[in-house]
PDB file of C-alpha atoms in Angstrom:
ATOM      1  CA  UNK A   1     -75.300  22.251  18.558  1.00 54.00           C
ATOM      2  CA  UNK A   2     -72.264  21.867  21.033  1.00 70.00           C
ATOM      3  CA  UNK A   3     -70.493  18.903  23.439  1.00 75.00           C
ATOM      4  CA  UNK A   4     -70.255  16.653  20.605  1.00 79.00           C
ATOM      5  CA  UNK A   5     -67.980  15.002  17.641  1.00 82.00           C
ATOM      6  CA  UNK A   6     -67.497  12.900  15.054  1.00 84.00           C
ATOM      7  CA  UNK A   7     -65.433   9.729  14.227  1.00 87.00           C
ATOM      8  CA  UNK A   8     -65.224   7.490  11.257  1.00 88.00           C
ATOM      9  CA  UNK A   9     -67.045   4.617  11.805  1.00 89.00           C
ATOM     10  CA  UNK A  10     -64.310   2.533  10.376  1.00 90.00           C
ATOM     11  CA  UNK A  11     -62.334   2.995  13.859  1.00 93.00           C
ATOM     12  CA  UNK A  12     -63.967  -0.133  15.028  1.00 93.00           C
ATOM     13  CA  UNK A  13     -61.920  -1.681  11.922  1.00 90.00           C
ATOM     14  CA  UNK A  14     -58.460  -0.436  12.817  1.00 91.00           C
ATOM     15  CA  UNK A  15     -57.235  -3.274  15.792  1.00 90.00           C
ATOM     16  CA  UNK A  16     -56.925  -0.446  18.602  1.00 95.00           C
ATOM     17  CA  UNK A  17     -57.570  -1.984  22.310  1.00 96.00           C
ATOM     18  CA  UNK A  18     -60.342  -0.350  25.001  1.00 97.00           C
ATOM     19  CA  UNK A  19     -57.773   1.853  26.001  1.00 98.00           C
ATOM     20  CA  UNK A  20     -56.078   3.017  22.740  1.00 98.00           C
ATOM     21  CA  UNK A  21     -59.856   3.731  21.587  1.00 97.00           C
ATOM     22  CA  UNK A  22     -60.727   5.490  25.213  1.00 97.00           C
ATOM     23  CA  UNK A  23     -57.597   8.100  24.928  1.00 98.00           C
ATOM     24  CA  UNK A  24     -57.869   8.133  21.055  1.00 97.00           C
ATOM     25  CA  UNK A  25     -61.856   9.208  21.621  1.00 96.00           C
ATOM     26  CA  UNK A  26     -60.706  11.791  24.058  1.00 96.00           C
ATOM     27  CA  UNK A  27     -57.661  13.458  22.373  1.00 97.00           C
ATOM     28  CA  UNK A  28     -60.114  13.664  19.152  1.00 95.00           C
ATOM     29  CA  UNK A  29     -63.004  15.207  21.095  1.00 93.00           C
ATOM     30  CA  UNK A  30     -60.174  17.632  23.042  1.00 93.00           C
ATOM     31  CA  UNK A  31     -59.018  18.823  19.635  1.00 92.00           C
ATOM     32  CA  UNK A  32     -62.178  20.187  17.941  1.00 81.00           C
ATOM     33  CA  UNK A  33     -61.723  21.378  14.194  1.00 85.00           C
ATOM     34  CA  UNK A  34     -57.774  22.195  14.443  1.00 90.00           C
ATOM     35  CA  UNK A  35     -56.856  18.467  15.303  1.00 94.00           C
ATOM     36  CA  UNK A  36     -54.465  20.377  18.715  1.00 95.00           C
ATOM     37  CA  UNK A  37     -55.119  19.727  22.017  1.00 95.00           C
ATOM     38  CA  UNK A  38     -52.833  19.529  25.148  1.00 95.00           C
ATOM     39  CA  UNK A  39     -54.720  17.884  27.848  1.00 96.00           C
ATOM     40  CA  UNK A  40     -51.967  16.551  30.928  1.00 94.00           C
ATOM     41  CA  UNK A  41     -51.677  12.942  31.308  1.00 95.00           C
ATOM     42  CA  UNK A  42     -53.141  13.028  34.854  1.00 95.00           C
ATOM     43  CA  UNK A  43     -56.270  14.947  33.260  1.00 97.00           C
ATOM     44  CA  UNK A  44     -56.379  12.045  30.445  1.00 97.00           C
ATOM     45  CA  UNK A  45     -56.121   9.235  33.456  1.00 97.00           C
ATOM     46  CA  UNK A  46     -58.417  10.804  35.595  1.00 97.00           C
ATOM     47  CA  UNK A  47     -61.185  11.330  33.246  1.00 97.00           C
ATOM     48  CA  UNK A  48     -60.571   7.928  31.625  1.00 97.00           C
ATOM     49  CA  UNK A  49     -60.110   6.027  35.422  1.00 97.00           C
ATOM     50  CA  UNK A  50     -56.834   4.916  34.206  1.00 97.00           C
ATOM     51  CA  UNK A  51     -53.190   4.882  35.748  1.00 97.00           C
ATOM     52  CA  UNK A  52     -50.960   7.466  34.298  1.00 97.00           C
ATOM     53  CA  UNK A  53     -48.790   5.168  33.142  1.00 97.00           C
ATOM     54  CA  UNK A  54     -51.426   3.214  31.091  1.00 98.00           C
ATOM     55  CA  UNK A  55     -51.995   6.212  29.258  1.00 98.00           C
ATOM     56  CA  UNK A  56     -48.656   7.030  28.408  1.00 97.00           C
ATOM     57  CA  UNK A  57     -48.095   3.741  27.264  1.00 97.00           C
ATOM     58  CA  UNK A  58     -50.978   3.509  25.117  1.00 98.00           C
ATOM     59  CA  UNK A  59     -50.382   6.882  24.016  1.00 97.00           C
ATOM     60  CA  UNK A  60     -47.068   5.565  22.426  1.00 97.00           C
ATOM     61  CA  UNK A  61     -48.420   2.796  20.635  1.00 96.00           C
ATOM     62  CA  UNK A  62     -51.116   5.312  19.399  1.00 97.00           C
ATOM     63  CA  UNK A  63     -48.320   7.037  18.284  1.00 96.00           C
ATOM     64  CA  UNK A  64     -46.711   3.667  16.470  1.00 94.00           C
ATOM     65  CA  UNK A  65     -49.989   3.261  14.988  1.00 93.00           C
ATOM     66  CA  UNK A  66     -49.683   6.652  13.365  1.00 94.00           C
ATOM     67  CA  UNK A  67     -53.077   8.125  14.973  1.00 96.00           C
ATOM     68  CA  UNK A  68     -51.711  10.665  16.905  1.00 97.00           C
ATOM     69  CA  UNK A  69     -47.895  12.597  16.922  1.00 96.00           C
ATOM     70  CA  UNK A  70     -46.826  13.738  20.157  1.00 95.00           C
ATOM     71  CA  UNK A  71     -44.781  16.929  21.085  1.00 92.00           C
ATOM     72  CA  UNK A  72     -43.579  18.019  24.391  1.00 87.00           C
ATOM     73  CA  UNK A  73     -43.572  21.891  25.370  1.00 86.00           C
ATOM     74  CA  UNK A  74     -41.893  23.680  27.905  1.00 83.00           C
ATOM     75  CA  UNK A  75     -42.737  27.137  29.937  1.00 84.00           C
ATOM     76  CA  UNK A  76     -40.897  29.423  31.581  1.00 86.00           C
ATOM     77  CA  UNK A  77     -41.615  29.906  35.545  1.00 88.00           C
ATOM     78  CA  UNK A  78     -42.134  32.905  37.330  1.00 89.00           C
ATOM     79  CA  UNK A  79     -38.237  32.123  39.022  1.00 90.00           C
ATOM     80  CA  UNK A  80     -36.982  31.899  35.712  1.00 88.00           C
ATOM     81  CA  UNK A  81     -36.699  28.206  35.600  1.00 89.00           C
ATOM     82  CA  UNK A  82     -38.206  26.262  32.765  1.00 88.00           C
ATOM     83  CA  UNK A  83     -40.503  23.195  33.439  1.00 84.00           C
ATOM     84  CA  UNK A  84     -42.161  20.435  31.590  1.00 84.00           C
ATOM     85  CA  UNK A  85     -45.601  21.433  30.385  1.00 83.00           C
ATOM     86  CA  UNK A  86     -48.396  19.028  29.235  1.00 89.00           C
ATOM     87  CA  UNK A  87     -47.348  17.426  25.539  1.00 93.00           C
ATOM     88  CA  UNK A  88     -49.358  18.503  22.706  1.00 95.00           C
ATOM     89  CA  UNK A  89     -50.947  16.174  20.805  1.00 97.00           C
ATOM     90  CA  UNK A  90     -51.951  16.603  16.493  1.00 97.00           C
ATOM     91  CA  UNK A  91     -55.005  14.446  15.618  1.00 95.00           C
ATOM     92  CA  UNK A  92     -53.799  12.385  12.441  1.00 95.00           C
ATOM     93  CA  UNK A  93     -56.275  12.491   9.334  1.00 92.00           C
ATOM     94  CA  UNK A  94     -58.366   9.116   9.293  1.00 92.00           C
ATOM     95  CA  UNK A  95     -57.955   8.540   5.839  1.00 91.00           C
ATOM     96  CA  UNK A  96     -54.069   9.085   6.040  1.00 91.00           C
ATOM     97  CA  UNK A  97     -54.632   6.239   9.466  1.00 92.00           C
ATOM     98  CA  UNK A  98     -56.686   4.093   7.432  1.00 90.00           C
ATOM     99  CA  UNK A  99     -54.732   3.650   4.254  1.00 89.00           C
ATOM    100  CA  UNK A 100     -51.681   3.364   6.761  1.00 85.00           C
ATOM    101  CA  UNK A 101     -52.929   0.784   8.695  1.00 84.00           C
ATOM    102  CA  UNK A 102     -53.920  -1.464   5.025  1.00 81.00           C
ATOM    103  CA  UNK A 103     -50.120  -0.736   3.734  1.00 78.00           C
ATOM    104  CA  UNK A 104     -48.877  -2.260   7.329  1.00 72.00           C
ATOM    105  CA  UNK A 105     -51.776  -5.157   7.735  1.00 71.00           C
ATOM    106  CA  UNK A 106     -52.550  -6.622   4.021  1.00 64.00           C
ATOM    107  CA  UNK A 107     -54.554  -9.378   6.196  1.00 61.00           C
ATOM    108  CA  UNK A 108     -56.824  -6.914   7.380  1.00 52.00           C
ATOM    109  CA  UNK A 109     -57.842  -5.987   4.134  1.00 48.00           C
ATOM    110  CA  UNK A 110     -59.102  -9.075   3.268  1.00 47.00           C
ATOM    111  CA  UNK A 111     -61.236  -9.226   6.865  1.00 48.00           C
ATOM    112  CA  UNK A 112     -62.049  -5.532   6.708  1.00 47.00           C
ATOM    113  CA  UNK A 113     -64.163  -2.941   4.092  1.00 45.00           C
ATOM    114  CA  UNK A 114     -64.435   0.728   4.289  1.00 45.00           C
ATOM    115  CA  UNK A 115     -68.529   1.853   4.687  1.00 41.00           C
TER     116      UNK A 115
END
């Protein structure tokens, strides 16, 4: 079966806003089994119907959050020059995410349980 994935159910238990779960869904379902994907930011707004500048600031505070790590890339042009290329984004493991979020939010614990 293809054109699908997978997420913990416990996402919903994690604080993230409509559009730090939106971009979060989308980077995860970009990635596939490596947890690597490089979509642009205008590719991430358009298919999201956000600004570009929503989505880079709610890709920093997934960042913050620890669910994602960003890293920018460069290519070389065909006049030599080099130029910005779309960042490259590593899919954090849940469980690493989830027992981060508990060390950082001991209230949450008390309001939250893992399925």
């Amino acid at each position: 079966m293809k054109n699908f994935y997978t997420m913990d159910n416990n996402i919903f238990n994690l604080g993230l806003d409509a559009y730090e779960f939106q971009i979060y869904s989308y980077l995860v379902s970009s990635a596939g089994k490596d947890a690597v994907c490089w979509p642009s930011l205008n590719t991430i707004a358009g298919l999201l119907g956000m600004s570009t500048n929503t989505v880079i600031r709610k890709i920093d505070s997934l960042i913050r959050k620890g669910f994602i790590e960003k890293e920018g890339t460069t290519s070389l042009c065909k006049n030599g020059k080099i130029r910005t290329s779309n960042n490259r984004y590593y899919i954090q493991p849940f469980e690493e995410v989830w027992d981060r979020y508990f060390r950082f939010n001991p209230v949450g614990r008390d309001n939250t349980r893992a399925s």
